[in-house]
XYZ file of C-alpha atoms in Angstrom:
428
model
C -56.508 50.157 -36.570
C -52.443 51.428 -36.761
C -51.479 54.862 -37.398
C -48.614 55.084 -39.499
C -47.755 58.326 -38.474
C -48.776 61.657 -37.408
C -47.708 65.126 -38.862
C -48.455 68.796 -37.643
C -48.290 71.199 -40.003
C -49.109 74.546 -40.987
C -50.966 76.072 -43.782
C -48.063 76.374 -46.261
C -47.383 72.537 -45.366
C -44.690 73.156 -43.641
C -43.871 70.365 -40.800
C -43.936 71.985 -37.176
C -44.054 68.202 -35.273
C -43.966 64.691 -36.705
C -44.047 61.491 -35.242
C -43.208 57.857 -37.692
C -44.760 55.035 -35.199
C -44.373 52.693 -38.130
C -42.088 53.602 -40.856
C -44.366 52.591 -43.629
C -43.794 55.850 -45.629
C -40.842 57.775 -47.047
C -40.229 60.590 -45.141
C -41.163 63.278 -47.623
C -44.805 61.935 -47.684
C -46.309 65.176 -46.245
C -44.861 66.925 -49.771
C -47.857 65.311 -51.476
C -50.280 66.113 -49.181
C -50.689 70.319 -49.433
C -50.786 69.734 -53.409
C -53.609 67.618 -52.816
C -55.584 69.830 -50.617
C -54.783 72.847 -53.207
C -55.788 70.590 -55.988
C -59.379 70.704 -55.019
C -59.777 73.231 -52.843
C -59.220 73.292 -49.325
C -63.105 74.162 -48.536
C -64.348 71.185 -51.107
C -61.493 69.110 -50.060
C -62.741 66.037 -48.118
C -60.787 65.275 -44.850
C -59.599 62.010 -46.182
C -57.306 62.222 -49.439
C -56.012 59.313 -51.236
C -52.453 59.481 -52.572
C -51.351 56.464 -54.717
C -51.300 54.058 -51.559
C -51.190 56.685 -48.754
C -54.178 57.594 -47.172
C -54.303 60.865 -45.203
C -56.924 61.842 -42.400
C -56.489 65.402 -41.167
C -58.425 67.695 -38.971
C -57.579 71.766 -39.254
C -57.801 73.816 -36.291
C -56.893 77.523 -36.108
C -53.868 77.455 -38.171
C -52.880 74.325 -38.422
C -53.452 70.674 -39.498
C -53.117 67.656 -37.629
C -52.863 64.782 -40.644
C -52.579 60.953 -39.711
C -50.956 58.865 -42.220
C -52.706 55.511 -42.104
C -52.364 52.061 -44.682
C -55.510 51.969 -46.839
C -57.483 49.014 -44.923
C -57.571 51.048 -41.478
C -60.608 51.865 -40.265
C -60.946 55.763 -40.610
C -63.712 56.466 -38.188
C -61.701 54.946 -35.283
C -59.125 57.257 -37.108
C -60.763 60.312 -36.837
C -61.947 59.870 -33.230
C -58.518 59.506 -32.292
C -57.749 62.603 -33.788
C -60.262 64.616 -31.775
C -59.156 62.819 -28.730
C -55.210 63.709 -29.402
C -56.515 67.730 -29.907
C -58.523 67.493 -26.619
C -55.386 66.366 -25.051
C -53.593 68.989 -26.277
C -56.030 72.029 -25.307
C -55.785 70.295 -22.089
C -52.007 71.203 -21.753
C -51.841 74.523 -24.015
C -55.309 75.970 -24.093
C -55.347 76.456 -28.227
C -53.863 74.207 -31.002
C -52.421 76.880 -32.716
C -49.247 77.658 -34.674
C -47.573 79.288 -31.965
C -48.924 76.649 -29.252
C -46.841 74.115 -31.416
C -43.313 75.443 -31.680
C -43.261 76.650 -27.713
C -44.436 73.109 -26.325
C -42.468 71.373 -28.922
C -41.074 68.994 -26.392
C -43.942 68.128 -24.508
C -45.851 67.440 -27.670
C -43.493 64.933 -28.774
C -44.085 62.911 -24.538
C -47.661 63.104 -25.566
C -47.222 61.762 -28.743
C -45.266 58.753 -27.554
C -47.482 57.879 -24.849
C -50.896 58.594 -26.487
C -49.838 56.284 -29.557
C -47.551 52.928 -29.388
C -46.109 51.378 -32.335
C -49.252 53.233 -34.020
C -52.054 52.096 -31.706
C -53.769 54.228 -29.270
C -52.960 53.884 -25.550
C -53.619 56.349 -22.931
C -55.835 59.139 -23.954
C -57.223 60.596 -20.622
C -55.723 64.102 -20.050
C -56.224 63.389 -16.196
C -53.844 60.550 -15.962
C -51.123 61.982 -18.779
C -51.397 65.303 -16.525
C -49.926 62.594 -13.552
C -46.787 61.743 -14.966
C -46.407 64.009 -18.090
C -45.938 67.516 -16.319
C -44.813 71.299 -17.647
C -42.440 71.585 -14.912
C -39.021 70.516 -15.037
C -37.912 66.843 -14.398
C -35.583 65.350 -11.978
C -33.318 62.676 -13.127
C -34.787 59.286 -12.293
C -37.430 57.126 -13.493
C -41.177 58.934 -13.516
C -43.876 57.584 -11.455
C -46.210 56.221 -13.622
C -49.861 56.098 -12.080
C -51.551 52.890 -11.829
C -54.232 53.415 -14.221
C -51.732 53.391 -16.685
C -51.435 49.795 -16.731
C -54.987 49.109 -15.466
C -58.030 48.258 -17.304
C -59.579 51.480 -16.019
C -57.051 53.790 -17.780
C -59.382 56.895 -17.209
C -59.428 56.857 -13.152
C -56.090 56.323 -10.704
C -56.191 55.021 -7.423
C -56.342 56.326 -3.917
C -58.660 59.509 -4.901
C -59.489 60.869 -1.593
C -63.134 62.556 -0.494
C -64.138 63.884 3.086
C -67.723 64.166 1.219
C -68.353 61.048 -0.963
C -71.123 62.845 -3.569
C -72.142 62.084 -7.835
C -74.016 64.976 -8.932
C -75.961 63.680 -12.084
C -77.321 66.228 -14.540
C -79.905 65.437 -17.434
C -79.572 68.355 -19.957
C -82.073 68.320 -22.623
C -81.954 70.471 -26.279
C -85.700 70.953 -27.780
C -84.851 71.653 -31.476
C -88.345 72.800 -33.414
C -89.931 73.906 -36.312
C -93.560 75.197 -35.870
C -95.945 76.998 -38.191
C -98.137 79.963 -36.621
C -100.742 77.846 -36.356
C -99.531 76.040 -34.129
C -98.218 72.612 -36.469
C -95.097 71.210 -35.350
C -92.799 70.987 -38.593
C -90.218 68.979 -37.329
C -88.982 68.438 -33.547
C -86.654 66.324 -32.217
C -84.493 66.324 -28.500
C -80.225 66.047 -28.087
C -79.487 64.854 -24.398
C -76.794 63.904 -22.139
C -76.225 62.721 -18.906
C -73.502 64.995 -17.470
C -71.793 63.113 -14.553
C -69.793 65.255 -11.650
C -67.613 62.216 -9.473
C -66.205 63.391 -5.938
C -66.019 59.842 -4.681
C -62.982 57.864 -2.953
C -61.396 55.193 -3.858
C -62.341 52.678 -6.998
C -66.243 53.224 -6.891
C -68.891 51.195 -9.178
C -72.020 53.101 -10.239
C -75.242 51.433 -11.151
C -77.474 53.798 -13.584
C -80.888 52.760 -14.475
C -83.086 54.997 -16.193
C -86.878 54.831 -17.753
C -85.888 53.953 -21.808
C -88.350 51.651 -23.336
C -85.933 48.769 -23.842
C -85.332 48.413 -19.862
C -86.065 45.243 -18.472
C -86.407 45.368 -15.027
C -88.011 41.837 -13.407
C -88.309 43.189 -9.867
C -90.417 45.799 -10.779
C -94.058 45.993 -11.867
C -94.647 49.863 -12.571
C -96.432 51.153 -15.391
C -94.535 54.399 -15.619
C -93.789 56.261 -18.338
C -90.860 55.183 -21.216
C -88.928 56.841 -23.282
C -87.357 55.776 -26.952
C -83.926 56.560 -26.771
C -81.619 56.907 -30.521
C -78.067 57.156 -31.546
C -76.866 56.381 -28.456
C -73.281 57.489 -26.962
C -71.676 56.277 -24.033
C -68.220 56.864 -22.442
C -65.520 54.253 -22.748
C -65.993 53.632 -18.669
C -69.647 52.387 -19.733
C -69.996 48.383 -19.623
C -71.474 47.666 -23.069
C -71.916 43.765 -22.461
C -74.232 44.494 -19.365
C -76.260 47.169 -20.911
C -77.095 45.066 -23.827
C -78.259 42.231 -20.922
C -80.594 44.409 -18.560
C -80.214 48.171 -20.251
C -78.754 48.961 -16.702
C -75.787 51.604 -17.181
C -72.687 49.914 -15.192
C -69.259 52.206 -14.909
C -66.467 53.035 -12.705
C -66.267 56.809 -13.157
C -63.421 59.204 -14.043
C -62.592 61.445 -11.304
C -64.585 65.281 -12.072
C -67.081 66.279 -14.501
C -67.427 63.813 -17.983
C -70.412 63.084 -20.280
C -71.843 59.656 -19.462
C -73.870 59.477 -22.604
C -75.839 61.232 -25.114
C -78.508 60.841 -26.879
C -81.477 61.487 -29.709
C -85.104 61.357 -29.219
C -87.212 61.789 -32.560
C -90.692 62.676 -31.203
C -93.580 65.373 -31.515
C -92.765 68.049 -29.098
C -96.078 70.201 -27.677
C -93.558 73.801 -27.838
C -93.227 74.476 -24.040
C -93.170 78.303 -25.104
C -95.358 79.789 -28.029
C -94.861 82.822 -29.736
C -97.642 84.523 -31.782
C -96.892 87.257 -34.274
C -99.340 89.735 -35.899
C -97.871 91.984 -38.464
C -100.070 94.873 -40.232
C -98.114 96.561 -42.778
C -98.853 100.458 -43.839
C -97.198 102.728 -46.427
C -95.257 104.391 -43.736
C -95.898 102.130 -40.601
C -95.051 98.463 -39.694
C -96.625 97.143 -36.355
C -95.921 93.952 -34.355
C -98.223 92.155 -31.643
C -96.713 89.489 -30.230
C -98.130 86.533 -27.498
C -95.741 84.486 -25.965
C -97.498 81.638 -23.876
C -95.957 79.160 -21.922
C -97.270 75.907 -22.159
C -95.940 74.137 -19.091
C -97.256 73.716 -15.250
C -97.284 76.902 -13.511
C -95.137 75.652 -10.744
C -92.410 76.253 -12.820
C -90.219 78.713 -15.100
C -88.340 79.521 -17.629
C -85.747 81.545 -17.427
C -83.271 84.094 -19.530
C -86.169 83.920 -22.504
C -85.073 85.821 -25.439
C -87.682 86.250 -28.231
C -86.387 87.253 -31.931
C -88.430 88.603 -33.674
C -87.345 89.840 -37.216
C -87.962 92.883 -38.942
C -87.415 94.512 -42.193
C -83.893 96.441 -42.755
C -84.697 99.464 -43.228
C -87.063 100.358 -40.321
C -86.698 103.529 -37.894
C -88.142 105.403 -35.274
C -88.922 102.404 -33.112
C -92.159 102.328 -30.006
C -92.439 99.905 -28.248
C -95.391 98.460 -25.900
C -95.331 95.932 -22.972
C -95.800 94.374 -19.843
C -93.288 92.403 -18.753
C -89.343 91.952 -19.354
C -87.257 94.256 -21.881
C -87.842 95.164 -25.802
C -84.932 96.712 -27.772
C -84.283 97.334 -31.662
C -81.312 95.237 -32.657
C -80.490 97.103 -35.890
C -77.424 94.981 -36.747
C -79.204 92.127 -36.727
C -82.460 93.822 -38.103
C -84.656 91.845 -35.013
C -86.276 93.051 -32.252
C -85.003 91.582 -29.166
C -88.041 90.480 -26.277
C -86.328 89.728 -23.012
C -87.820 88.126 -20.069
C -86.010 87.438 -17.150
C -88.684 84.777 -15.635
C -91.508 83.029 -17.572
C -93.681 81.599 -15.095
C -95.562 78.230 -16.482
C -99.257 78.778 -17.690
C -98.761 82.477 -18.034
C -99.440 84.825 -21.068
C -98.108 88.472 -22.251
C -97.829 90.665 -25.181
C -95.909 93.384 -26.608
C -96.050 95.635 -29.119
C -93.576 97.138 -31.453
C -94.432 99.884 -34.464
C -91.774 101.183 -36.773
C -91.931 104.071 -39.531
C -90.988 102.818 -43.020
C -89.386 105.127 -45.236
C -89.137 102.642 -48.540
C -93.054 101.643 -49.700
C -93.116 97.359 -48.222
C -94.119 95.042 -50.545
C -96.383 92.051 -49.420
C -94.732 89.867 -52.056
C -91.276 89.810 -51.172
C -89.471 86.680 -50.091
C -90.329 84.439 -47.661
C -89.791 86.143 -43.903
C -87.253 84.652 -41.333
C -88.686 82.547 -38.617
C -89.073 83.934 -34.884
C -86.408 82.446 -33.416
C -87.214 81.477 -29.156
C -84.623 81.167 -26.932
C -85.363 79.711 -22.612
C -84.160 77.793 -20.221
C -85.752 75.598 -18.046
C -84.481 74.183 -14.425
C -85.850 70.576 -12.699
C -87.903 69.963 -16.192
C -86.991 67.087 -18.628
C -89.341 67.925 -21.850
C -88.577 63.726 -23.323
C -89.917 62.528 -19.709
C -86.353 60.555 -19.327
C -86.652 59.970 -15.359
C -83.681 58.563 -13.739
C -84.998 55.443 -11.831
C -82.263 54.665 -9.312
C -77.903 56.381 -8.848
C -76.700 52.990 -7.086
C -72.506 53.914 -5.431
C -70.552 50.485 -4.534
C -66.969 50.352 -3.006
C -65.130 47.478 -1.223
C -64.405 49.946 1.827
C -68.461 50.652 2.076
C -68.518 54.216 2.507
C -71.962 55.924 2.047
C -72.079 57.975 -1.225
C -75.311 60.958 -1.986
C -76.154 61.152 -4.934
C -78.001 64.569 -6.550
C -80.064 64.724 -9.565
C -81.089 67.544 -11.312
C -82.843 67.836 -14.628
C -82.453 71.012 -17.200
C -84.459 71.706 -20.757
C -83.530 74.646 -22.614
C -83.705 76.015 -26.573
C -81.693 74.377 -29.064
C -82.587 75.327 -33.041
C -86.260 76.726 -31.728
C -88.036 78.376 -34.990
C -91.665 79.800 -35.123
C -92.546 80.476 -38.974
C -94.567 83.839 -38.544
C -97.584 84.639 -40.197
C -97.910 86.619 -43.760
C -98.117 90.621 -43.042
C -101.683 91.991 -43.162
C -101.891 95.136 -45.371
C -103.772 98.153 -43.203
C -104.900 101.235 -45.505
C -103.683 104.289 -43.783
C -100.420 105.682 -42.559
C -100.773 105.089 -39.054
């Protein structure tokens, strides 16, 4: 994959920064590409465009595009993921890709540009080691000290990283995403993971992941534990494919901080960790709610920062409200009301209710109503069951490294369809 050249410009088209690595393309090329965009549309345009033989790529942020001019055999996914991976670079150094960002780091951008890209290949792309010898402060004459990583294979980590405390904090953080009926049938449900890592270890350290996905081979050991079907897997580039693929152990030598390790998918039947039950009786003046949340997990732990959503007609007034635990409030903008509980303990249940006058007449056949929508958060609780089996630290000098791993589970797109309003004769 060679990029023939990259072009920021803004929303008029007019060139802010440009780069020609190659030299493929006549130097007006980026007058074809705004009439192209305009052509179709910019929101139907699709973020590759085909000019005679020019192929752009672009991504727009804030007020600006950043287009890559490629030849038509390149492969545009490794395209595109260099894109994202030249804007991260740049937040890194300006805080926001904007207009404004552009023309008052005008210089800088054109370093980065030279050093991120050679010749139209991608080099170094780590803001942590550009940040070493690429610098917003003015430059003595002389040649820069270029860190080693540079020119190692580890491009993402320099050397002689220094820590009184050798310590990897390892972080499993789990999105439930759900779609239940009232009656308790599970629609759709499926879990988005990573494995945030946090590095504070010396020198050139080698770290030895194995974790309980069904595909793990492990010879030495004999336990029946449980496994866990991992999907669309993601790993950083410090990940060792080639042993992976052998044993399903995760090998690396870690950037220096916080990174994501990997992510992944699991598509699996959830049991919803917290229920929500709605009863809605509908009058000519009144509207009342009962609601049940229940939390289906082990009492010895809880969720916290719950936030139950439960929506309500627009034009509803004169709001009571009924409970136990936590705080209700009318959220008229948003035409919900808004169930707040600080701490869920596990195996726990609670209601609330919630009446409203009505000044239109309601209508029982009106469209469909909006789903409940659950919001939680859940601390050393992984709803998949992914278990981290061992954290293994190795470094020539032999230093002891601790290792801390914590687990986390909270809401992602968490829906409850509610059930149909119940008509009550009356006015109360």
């Amino acid at each position: 994959m060679s990029i023939s050249a990259i072009h920021i410009v803004d929303l008029l088209g007019k060139s802010l920064i440009s780069r020609n690595y190659r030299h493929s393309h006549e130097s007006d090329v980026m007058d074809m590409f705004m009439p192209a965009i305009m052509s179709t549309g910019e929101m139907s345009a699709a973020p590759v465009l085909q000019v005679g033989d020019i192929t752009f790529a672009y991504v727009r942020t804030n007020n600006v595009y950043v287009v890559a001019t490629v030849s038509s055999n390149a492969n545009i996914s490794l395209v595109f993921a260099f894109l994202y991976k030249a804007l991260n670079v740049m937040r890194e150094y300006f805080r926001d890709v904007q207009e404004e960002s552009i023309r008052d780091n005008f210089v800088l951008l054109y370093e980065i540009l030279d050093e991120i890209l050679d010749f139209g290949y991608p080099q170094i792309t780590e803001s942590n080691i550009l940040k070493e010898y690429i610098t917003q402060e003015s430059r003595k004459l002389g040649t820069p000290n270029v860190p080693d990583a540079v020119t190692n294979a580890v491009s993402w980590r320099s050397g002689g990283i220094v820590y009184k405390r050798n310590e990897v904090f390892l972080d499993v953080v789990e999105s439930v995403c759900l779609t239940a009926k009232y009656n308790g049938a599970v629609v759709t449900s499926e879990i988005h993971g990573s494995i945030m890592i946090t590095s504070k270890l010396s020198g050139m350290p080698e770290l030895h992941l194995g974790i309980n996905d069904r595909l793990f081979r492990d010879k030495e050991s004999t336990e029946n534990g449980k496994y866990v079907d991992l999907d669309e897997l993601k790993f950083h580039q410090s990940v060792r494919l080639t042993k992976f693929d052998q044993d399903r152990t995760i090998t690396f030598v870690p950037p220096d901080g916080e990174f994501e390790l990997m992510s992944y998918r699991i598509n699996t039947y959830v049991r919803p960790p917290v229920w929500v039950d709605c009863v809605t009786r509908l009058s000519r003046q009144r509207v009342e709610y009962t609601v049940k949340v229940t939390s289906h997990f082990k009492n010895r732990r809880s969720a916290s920062f719950v936030h139950i959503l439960i929506p309500v007609p627009g034009d509803v007034d004169s709001p009571k409200f009924q409970f136990g635990v936590g705080t209700v409030s009318y959220v008229p903008e948003s035409n919900v009301i808004k169930w707040s509980i600080k701490n869920l303990e596990g195996c726990k249940e609670y209601f609330m209710i919630a009446q409203f006058g009505l000044p239109s007449v309601p209508s029982l056949d009106k469209e469909t109503p909006r789903p409940i929508e659950v919001q939680f958060e859940i601390s050393a609780y992984s709803i998949s069951g992914l278990s981290v089996r061992y954290l293994k630290v190795t470094e020539k000098s032999g230093y002891q490294a601790v290792p801390w791993v914590k687990y986390f589970t909270k809401s992602g797109e968490y829906h409850i369809r509610p059930r149909d309003p119940v008509s009550v004769k009356g006015s109360s």
